[in-house]
Coordinates of C-alpha atoms and ligand atoms in Angstrom, one line a residue:
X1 CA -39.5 48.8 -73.4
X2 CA -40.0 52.8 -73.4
X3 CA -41.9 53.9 -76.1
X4 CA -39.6 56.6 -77.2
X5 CA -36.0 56.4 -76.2
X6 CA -33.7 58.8 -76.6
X7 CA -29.8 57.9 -76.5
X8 CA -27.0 60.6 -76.4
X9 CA -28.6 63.1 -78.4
X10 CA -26.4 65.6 -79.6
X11 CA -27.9 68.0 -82.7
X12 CA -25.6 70.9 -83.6
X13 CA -25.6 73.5 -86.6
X14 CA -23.0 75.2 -88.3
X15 CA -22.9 78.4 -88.6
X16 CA -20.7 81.7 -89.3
X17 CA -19.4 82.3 -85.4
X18 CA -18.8 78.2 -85.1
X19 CA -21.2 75.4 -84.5
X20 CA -24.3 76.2 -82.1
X21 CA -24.7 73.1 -80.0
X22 CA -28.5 73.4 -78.9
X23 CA -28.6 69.7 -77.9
X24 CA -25.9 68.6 -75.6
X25 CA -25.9 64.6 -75.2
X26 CA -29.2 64.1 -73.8
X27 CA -30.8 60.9 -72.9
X28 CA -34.6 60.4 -72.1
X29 CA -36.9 57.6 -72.0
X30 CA -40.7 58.5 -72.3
X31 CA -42.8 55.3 -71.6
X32 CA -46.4 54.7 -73.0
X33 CA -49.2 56.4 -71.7
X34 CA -46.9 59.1 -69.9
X35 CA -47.0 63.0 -70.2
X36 CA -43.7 64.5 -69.7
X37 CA -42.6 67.7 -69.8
X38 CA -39.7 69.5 -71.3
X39 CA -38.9 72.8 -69.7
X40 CA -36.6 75.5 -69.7
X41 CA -36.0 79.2 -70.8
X42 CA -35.8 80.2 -74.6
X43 CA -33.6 78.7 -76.2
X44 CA -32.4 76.2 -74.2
X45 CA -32.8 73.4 -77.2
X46 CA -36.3 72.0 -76.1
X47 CA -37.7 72.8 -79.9
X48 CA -34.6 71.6 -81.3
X49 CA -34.9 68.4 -79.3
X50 CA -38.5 67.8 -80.5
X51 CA -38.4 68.9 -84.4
X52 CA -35.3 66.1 -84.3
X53 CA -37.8 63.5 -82.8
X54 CA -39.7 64.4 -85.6
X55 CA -36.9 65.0 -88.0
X56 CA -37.8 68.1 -89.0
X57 CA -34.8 69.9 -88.8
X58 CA -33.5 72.4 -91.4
X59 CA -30.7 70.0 -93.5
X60 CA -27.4 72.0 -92.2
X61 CA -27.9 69.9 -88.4
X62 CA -25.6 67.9 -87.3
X63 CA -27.3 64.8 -85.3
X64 CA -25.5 62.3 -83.4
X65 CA -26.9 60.0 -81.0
X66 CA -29.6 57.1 -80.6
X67 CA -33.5 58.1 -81.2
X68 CA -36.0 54.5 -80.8
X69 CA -39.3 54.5 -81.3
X70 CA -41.0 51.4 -80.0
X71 CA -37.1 49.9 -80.6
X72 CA -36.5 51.7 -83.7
X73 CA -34.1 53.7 -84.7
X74 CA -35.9 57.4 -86.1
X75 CA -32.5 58.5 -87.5
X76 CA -32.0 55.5 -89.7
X77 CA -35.4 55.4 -90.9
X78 CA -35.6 56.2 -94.7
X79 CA -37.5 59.6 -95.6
X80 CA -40.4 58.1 -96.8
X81 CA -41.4 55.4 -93.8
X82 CA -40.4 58.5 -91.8
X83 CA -43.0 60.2 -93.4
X84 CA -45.4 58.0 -93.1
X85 CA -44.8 57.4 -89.2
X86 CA -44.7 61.4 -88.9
X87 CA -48.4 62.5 -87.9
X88 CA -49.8 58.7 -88.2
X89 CA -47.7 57.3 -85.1
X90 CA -45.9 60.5 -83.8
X91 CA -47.7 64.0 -84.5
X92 CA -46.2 67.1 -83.4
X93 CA -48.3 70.5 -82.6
X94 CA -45.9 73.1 -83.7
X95 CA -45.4 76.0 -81.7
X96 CA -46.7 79.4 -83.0
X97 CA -50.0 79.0 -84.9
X98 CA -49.6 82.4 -86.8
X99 CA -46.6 81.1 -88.9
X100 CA -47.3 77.3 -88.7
X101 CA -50.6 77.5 -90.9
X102 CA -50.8 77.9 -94.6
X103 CA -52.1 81.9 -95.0
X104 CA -53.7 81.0 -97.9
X105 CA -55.7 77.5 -97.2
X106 CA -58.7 77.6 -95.6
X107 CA -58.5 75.4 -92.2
X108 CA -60.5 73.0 -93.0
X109 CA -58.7 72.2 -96.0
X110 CA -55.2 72.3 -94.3
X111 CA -56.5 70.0 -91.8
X112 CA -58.2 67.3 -94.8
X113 CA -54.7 67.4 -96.3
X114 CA -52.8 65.9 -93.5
X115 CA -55.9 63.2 -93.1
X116 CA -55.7 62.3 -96.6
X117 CA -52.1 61.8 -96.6
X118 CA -51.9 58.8 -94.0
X119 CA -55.8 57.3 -94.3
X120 CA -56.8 56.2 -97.6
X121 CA -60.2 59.1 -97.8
X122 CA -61.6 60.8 -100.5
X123 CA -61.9 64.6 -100.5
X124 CA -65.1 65.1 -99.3
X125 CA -64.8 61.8 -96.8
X126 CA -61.4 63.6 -95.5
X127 CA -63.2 67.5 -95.4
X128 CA -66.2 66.0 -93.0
X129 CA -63.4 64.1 -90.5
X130 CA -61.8 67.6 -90.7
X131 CA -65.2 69.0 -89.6
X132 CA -65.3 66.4 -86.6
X133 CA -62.0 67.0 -85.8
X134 CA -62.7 70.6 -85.3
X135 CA -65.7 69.4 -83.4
X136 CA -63.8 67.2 -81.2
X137 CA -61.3 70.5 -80.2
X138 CA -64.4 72.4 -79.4
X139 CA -64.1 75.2 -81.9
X140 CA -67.5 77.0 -82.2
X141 CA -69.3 76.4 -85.4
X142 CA -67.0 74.1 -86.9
X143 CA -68.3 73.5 -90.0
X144 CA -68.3 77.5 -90.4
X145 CA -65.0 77.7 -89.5
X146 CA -63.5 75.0 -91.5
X147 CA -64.2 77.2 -94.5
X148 CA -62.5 80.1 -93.4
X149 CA -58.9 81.2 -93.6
X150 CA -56.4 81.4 -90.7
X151 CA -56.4 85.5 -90.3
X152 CA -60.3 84.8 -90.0
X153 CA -59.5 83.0 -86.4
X154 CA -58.6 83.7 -83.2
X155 CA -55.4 82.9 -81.3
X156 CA -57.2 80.4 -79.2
X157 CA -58.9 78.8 -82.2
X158 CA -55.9 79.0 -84.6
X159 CA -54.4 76.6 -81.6
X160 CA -57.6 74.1 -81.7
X161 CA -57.1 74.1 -85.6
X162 CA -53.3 72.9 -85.1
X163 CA -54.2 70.2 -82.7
X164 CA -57.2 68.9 -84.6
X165 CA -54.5 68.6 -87.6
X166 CA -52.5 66.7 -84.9
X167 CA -54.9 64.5 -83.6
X168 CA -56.4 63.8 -86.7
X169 CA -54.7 60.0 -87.9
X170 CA -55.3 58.8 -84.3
X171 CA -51.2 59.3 -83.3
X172 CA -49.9 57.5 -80.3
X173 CA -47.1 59.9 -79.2
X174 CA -48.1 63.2 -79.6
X175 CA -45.4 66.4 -79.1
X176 CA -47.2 69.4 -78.2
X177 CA -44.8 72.9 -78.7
X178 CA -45.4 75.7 -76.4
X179 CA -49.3 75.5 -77.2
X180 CA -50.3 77.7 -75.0
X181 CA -47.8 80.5 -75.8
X182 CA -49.2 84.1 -76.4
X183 CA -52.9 83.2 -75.0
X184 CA -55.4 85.1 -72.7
X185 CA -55.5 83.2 -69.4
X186 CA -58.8 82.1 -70.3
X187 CA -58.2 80.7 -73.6
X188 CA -54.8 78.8 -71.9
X189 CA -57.0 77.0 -69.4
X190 CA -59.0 75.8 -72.3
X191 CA -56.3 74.8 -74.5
X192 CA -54.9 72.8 -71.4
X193 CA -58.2 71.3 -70.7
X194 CA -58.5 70.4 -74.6
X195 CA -55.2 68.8 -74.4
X196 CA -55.6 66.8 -71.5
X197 CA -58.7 65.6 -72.5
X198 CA -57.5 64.5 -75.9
X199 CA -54.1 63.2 -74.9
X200 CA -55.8 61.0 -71.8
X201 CA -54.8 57.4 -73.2
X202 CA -51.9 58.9 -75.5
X203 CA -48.3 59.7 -74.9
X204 CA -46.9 63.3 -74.7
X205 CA -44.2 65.2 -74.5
X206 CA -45.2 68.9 -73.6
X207 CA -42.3 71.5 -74.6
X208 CA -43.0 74.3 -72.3
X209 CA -41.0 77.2 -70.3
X210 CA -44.5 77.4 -68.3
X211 CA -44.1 75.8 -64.9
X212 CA -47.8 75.7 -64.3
X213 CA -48.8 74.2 -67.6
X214 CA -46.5 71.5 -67.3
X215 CA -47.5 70.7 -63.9
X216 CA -51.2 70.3 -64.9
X217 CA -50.8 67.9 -67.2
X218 CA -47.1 66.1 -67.5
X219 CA -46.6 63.1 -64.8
X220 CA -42.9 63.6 -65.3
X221 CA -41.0 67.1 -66.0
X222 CA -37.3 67.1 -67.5
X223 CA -35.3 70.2 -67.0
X224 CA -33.0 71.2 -69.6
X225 CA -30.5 74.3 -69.8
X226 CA -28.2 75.1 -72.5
X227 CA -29.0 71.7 -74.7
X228 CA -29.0 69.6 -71.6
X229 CA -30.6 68.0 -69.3
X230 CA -30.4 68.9 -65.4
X231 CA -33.3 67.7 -63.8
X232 CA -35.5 64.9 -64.5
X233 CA -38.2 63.8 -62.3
X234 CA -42.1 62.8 -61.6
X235 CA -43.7 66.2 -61.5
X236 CA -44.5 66.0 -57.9
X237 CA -41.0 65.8 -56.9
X238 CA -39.8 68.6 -59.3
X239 CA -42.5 70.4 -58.5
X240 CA -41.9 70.9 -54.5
X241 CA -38.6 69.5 -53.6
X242 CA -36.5 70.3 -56.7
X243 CA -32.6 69.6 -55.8
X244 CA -31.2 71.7 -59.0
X245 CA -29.6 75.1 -58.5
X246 CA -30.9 76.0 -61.8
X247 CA -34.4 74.4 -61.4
X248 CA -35.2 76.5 -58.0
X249 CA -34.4 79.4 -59.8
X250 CA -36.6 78.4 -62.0
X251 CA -39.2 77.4 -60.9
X252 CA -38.8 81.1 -58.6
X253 CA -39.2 82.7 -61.8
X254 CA -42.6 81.8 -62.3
X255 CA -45.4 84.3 -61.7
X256 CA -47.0 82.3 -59.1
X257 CA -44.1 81.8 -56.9
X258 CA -42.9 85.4 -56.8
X259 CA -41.1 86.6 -59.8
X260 CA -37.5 86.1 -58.9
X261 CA -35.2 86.2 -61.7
X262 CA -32.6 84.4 -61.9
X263 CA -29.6 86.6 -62.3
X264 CA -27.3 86.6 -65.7
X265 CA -28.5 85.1 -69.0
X266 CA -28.2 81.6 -70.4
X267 CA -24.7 80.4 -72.1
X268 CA -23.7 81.1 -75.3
X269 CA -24.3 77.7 -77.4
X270 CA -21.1 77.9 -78.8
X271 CA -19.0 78.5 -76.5
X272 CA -20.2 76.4 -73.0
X273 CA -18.6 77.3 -69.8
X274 CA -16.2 75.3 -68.5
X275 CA -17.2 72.8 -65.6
X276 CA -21.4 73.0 -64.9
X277 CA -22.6 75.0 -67.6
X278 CA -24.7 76.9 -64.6
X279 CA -22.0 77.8 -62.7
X280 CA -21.7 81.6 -63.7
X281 CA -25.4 82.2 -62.8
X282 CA -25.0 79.7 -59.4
X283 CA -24.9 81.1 -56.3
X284 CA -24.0 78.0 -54.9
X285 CA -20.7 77.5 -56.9
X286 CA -17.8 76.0 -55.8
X287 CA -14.5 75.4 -57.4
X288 CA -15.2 71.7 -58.5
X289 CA -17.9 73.5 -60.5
X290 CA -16.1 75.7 -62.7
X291 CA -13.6 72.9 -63.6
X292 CA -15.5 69.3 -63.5
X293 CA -18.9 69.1 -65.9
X294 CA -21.4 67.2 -63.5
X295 CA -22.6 64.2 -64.2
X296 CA -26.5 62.9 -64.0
X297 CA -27.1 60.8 -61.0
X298 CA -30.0 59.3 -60.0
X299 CA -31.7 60.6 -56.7
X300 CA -34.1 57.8 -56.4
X301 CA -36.2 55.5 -59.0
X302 CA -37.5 58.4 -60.2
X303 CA -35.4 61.4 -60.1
X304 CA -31.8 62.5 -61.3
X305 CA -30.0 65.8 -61.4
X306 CA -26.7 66.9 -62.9
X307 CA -25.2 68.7 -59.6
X308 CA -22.4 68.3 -57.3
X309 CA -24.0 69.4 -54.1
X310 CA -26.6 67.1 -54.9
X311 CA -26.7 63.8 -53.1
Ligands
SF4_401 FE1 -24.4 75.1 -58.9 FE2 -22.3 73.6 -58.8 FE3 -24.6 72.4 -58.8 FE4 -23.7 73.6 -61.0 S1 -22.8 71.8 -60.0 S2 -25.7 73.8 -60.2 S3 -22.6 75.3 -60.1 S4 -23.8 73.8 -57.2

């Protein structure tokens, strides 16, 4: 059984210009122990598709579809075993430390607060794990720096404070988003190393648009565009013999392979194109493309694409 399985997701929201679909019937099996990576441009629904794992989306979204853990259904979960799974079992590292930690907490503080919330500790017991914690990310000084506030720390360590919080009840799934955004290139190496280290016998799901981070440490990379999924593969394969249109491009795009952009802009979430929702940016478009949405089709064991030239 995969540890997370997810089962024609679809999460839209309604809003003045018509409903935003930013996930378009997706389906994705994670199995335990495995790191895989969700990429794709801004905006293509990867943040959408992990705060719905976690069901932290904003009350307006619309969510259809199948989400197990370990068999069982997230979306029919009541709130407060939901709760209680969130951060014990599945932990999320949300994406932009700036706006993710309370201003007005001191770290250490913030961190104690999610410990005493799923482990029966006292405030002092749950203040030294928090200490540890911060230990165990490798912050500098972290007893020091558990009693400071977030403006007090760096990018870099505002990062280790929001993984300590997540690794803190012991989770088994962890979903890590866009951790690595806005660093230095030396602080990124670290924060990749820091995760790596502390995700080795966990499961992960890294939400990135950075080719390079999800290469060094996802076994499997899934491809989405415009709330879907295109690509899905071990990283190996995705890596140096993509078969996607959209993922070449892609993975052109990144700084280390040349800088090529790809040319147009993603799809308007409301209103898809018709056909392969690529085919206005696809220089390999044919007619079947602007008329018949591709299906996924499996390539081998371990790798499916949604293409028609694809085979
Ligand atoms: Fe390009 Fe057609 Fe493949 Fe879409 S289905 S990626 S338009 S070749």
């Amino acid at each position: 059984m995969a540890l997370l399985e997810i089962a024609d997701l679809s999460v839209s929201f309604p809003t003045q210009d018509g409903l935003v679909k930013a996930v378009d019937h997706v389906s994705l099996k994670i199995r335990e122990g495995r790191k895989v990576g969700l990429i794709g441009e801004t905006g293509c629904g990867k943040t959408v598709l992990g705060m719905a794992i976690v069901r932290l989306l904003q009350s307006t979204a619309r969510i259809k579809g199948r989400i197990a853990y370990r068999g069982r259904d997230l979306l029919l979960m009541k709130e407060g075993e939901m709760r209680r799974l969130r951060g014990r079992e599945i932990a999320m590292i949300l994406q932009n430390p700036t706006t993710s930690l309370n201003p007005v907490l001191k770290v250490g503080d913030q961190i104690a607060e999610a410990i005493r919330l799923h482990l029966e500790k006292s405030r002092e017991e749950a203040l030294n794990l928090a200490v540890k914690m911060l230990e165990e990310v490798h912050m500098p000084d972290p007893a020091r720096r558990a009693r400071q506030y977030p403006h007090e720390l760096s990018g870099g360590m505002r990062e280790r404070v929001l993984i300590a919080m997540a690794l803190a009840c012991r989770p088994s799934f962890i979903i890590a988003d866009e951790p690595t955004k806005g660093l230095d290139a030396k602080t990124k190496m670290q924060i990749i190393d820091l995760i790596k280290g502390a995700t080795q016998e966990k499961s992960l799901m890294m939400i990135t648009h950075d080719l390079g981070v999800a290469g060094q440490i996802c076994d499997q990379i899934a491809v989405m565009y415009a709330g879907e999924i295109l690509e899905w593969g071990s990283s190996e394969e995705i890596l140096s013999d993509p078969c996607h249109p959209y993922t070449r491009g892609f993975i052109n795009s990144h700084p280390s392979r040349g800088l090529v952009p790809i040319p147009g802009s993603s799809p308007s979430l409301i209103d898809f194109p018709s056909g392969c929702k690529f085919h206005p940016r696809c220089a390999l478009a044919t007619d079947i493309c602007k008329t018949i949405h591709p299906e996924m089709k499996a390539l081998e064991e371990e790798h499916s694409v949604r293409c028609h030239l694809c085979t």
